Coordinates of C-alpha atoms in Angstrom, one line a residue:
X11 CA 9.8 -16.3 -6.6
X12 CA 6.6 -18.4 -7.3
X13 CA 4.9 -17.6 -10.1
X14 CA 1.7 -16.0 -8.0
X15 CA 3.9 -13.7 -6.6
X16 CA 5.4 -12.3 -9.2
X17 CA 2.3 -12.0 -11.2
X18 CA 1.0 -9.9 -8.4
X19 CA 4.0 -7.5 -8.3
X20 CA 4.0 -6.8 -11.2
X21 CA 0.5 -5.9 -11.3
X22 CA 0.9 -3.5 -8.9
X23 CA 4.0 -1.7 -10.5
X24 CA 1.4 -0.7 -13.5
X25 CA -2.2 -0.2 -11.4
X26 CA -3.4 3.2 -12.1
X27 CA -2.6 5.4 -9.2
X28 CA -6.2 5.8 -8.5
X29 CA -6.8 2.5 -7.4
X30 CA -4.5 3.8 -4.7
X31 CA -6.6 6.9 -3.5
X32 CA -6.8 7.3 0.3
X33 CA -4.5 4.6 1.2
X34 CA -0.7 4.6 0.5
X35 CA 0.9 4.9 -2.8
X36 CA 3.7 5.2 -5.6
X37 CA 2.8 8.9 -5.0
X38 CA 2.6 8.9 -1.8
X39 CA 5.7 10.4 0.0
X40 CA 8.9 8.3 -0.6
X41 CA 10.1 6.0 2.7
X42 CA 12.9 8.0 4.3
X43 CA 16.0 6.7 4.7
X44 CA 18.6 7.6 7.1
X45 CA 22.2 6.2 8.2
X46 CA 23.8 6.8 11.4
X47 CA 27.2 5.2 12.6
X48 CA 27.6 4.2 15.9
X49 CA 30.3 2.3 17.8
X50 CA 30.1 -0.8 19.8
X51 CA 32.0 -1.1 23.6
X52 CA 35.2 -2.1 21.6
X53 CA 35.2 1.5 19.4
X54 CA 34.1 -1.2 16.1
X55 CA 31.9 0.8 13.8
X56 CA 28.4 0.3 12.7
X57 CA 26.0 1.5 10.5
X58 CA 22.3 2.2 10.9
X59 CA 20.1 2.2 8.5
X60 CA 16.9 3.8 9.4
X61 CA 13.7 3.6 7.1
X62 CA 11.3 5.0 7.9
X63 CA 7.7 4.4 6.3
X64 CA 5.6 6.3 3.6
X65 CA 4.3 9.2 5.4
X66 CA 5.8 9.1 8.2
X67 CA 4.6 11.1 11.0
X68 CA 6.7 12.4 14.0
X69 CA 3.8 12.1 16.9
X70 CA 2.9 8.5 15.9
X71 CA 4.2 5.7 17.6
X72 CA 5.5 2.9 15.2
X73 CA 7.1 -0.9 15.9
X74 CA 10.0 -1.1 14.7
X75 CA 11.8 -4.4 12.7
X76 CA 15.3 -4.9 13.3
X77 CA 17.0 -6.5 10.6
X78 CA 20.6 -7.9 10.6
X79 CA 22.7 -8.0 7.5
X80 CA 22.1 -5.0 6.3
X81 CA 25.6 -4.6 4.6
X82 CA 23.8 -6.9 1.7
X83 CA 20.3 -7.0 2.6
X84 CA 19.0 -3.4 2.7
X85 CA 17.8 -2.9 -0.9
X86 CA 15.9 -6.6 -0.5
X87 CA 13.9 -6.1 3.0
X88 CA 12.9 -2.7 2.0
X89 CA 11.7 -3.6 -1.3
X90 CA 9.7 -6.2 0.1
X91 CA 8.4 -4.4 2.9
X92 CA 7.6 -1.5 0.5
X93 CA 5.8 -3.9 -2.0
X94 CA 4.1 -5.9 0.7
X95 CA 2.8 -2.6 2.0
X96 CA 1.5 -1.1 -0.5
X97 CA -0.5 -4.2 -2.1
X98 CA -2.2 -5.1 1.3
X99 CA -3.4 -1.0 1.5
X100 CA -4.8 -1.3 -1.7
X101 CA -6.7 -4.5 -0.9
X102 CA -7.2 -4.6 3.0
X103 CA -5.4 -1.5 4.8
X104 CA -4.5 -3.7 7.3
X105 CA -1.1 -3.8 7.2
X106 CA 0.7 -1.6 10.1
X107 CA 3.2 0.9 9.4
X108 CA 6.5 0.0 10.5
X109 CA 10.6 1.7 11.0
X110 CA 12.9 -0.8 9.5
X111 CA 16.0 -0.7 11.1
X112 CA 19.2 -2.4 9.2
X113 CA 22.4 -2.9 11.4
X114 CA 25.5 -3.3 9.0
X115 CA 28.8 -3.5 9.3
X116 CA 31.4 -1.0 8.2
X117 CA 34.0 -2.3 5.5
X118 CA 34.4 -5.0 2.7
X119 CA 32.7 -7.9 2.5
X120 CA 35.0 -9.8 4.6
X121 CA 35.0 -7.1 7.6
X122 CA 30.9 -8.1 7.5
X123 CA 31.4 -11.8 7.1
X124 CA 34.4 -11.1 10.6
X125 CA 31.8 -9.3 12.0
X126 CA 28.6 -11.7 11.5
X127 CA 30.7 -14.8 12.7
X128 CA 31.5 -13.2 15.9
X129 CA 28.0 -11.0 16.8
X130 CA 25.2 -14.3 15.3
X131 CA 27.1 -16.6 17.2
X132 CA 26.4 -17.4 21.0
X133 CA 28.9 -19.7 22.0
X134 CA 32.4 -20.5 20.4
X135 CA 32.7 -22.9 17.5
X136 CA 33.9 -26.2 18.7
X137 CA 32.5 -28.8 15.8
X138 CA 34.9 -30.7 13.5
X139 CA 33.7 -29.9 10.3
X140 CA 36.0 -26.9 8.7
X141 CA 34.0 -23.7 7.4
X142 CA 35.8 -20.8 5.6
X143 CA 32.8 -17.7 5.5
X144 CA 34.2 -15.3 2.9
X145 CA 37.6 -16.2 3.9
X146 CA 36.8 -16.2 7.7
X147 CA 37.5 -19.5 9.2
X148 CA 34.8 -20.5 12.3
X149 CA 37.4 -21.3 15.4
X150 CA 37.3 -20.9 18.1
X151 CA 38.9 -17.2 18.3
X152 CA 36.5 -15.8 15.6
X153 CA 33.0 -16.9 17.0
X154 CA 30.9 -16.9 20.1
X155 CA 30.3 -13.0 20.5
X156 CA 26.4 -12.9 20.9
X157 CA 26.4 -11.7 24.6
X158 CA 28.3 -8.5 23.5
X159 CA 26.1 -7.7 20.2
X160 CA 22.8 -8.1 22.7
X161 CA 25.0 -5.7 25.4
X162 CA 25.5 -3.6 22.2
X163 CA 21.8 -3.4 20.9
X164 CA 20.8 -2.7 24.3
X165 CA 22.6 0.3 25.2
X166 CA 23.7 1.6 22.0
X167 CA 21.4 0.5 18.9
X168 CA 17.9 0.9 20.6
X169 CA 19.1 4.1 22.6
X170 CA 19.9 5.3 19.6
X171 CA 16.7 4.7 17.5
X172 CA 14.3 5.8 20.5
X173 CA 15.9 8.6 21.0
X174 CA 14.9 10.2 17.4
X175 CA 11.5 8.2 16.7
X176 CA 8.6 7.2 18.1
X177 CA 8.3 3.4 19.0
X178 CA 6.1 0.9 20.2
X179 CA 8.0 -0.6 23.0
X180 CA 5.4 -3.5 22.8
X181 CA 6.8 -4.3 18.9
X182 CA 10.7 -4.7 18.4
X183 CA 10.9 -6.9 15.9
X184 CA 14.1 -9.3 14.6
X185 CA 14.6 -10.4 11.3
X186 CA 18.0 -12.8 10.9
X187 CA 19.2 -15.0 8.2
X188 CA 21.5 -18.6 8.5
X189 CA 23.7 -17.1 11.4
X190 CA 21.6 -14.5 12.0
X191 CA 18.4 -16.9 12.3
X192 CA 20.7 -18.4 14.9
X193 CA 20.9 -15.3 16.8
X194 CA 17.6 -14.5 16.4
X195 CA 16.2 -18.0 18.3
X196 CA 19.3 -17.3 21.0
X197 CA 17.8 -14.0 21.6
X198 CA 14.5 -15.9 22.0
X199 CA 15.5 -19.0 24.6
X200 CA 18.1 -16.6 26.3
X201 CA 16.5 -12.7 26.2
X202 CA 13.0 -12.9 25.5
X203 CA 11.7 -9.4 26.8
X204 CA 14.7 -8.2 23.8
X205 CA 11.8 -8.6 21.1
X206 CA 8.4 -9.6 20.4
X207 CA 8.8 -10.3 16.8
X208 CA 11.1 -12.7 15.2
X209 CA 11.9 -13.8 11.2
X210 CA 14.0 -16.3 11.0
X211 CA 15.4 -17.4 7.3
X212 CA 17.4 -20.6 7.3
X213 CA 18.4 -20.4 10.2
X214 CA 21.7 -21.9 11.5
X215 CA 20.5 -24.0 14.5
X216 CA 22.9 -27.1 13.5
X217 CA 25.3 -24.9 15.5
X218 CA 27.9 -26.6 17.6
X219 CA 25.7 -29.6 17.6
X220 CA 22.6 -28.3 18.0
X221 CA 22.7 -26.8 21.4
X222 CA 19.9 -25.1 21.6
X223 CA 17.7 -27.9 21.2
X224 CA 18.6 -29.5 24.3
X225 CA 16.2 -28.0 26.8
X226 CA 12.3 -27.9 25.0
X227 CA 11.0 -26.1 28.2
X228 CA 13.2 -22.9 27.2
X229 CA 11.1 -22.6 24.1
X230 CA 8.1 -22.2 26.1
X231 CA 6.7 -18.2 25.9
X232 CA 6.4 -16.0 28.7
X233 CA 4.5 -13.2 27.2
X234 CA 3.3 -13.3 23.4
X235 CA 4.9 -13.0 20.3
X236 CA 4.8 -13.8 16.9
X237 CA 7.4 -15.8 14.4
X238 CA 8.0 -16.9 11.3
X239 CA 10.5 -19.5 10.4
X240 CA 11.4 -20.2 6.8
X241 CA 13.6 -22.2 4.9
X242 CA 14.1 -23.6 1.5
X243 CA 13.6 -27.5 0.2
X244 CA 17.2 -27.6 -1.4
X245 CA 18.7 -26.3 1.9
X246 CA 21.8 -28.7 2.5
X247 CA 20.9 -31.4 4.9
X248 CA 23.4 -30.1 7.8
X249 CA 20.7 -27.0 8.0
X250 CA 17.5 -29.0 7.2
X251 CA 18.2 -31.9 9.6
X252 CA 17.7 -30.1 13.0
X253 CA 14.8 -28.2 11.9
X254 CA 12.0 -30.7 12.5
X255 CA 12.7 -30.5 16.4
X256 CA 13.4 -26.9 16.3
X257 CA 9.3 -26.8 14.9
X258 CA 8.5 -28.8 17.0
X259 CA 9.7 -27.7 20.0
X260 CA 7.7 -24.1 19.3
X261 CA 5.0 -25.4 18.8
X262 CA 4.7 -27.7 21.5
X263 CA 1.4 -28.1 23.9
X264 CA 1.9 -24.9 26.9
X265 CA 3.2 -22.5 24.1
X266 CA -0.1 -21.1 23.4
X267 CA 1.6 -16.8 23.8
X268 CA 3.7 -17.9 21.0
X269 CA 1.9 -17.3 17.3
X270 CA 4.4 -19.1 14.8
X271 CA 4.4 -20.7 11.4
X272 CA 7.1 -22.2 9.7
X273 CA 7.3 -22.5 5.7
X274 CA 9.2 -24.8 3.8
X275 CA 9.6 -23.4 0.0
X276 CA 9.9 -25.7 -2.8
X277 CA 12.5 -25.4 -5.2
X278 CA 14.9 -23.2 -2.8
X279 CA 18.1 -22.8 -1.5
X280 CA 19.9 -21.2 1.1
X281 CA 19.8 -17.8 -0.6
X282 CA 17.3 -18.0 -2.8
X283 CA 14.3 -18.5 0.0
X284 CA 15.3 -14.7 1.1
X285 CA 12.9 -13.1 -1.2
X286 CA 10.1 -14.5 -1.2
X287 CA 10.7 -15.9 3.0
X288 CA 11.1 -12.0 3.4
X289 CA 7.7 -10.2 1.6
X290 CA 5.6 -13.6 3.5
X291 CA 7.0 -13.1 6.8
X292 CA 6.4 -9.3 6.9
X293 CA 2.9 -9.7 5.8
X294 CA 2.6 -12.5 9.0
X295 CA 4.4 -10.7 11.4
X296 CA 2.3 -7.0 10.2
X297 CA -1.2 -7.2 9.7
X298 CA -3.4 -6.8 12.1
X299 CA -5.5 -9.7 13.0
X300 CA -9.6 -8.4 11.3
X301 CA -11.7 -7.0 14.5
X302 CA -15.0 -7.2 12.5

């Protein structure tokens, strides 16, 4: 975390409440949280976990962020969004109100790292180089289940989450990192009317090759959206290496419904860009544009 950042954190943490009045607080009502399992077409169990924002109110409609990961990444994007909330509404009250939606595996950490190889992953793995994820080798038997997550998210996850709250059908949101990055820019190319909103941390599109990359003309946006691609400067050069094209692809001429930045942080790795990648993208992707 950049020194900046932090300074304005911690700022925040010990502001006087009344510099707060009228907008959204430490004392306003605490984000609710709420898990739900549910089960995929195969009976394989998920969790969801549903936060909802600071004064949330049942008649309002809200976009909702769909973040994958959740089995180690809850605690981080809800602190972020939290602290990225509630220093824009004490300086701009800009910043919509959003349902953050985790979808997490059920088990150890090598049932998630099973589960993430096969969901993030659209095609099977067919390079030569040998990776073991948390003692979960990438073959061909163990990746290349994308098609049945989206099938999943489609019938069971959103189902589920529009059922109980209000959303904006307009603002489904994605937030993925390494594999899940990967996911999110298949979901993209392959299944665009799937969201609107995409974060993608480090993403993994060195996968099989780079196959994504092959077509430029897929990138090209059929109805507007928003992304933000981030991804540290000591990333290893397999991930870094296909990332100029990947940039450049999105924001080539003709891909004017498409409203994307991409931020390379200095000094960061593959896990340590997820903080501050994270609190930046949801201030991009959530405050709204000044009308004045």
């Amino acid at each position: 975390m950049n020194k900046s950042l932090f300074l304005l954190l911690f700022s925040l943490a010990w502001f006087p409440s009344e510099i707060f009045a009228q907008t959204h607080s430490f004392s306003s009502n605490p984000p609710q949280t709420v898990t739900k399992e549910v089960k995929n077409a195969a009976g394989l169990a998920y969790e969801l976990i549903i936060t909802l924002p600071p004064d949330y109110q049942a008649e309002k409609e809200y976009p909702v962020l769909y973040y994958l990961d959740a089995w180690w990444l809850s605690g981080l994007v809800t602190g972020c969004y939290r602290l990225s909330s509630l220093s824009n509404k004490a300086l701009a009250n800009n910043m919509l109100d959003i349902i953050l939606v985790g979808i997490s595996s059920v088990g150890n950490e090598k049932d998630w790292n099973r589960q993430r190889n096969w969901d993030y992953t659209p095609t099977r793995y067919n390079q030569n180089i040998v990776f073991n994820n948390g003692a979960v080798p990438l073959d061909q038997t163990t990746t290349g289940g994308a098609e049945d997550f989206i099938r999943f998210l489609r019938t069971v996850v959103f189902p589920s989450v529009e059922a109980e709250y209000k959303t904006d059908p307009t603002s489904r949101g994605i937030l993925g990192h390494s594999l899940g990055g990967l996911f999110g820019a298949y979901a993209y190319l392959q299944h665009p009317d799937l969201f609107s909103n995409y974060i993608l941390l480090a993403p993994s599109v060195w996968w099989n090759n780079s196959e994504l990359l092959v077509d430029k003309e897929f990138f090209i946006s059929a109805s507007p959206a928003k992304m933000y691609v981030g991804m540290g400067s000591d990333e290893i050069k397999m991930m870094k290496a296909p990332m100029p094209t990947f940039i450049e692809y999105l924001n080539q001429e003709g891909n004017s419904k498409l409203k994307m930045t991409f931020r390379e942080f200095e000094n960061e790795n593959h896990q340590s860009v997820l903080p501050r990648g994270i609190y930046e993208a949801l201030v991009f992707i959530y405050t709204q544009a000044d009308t004045n």
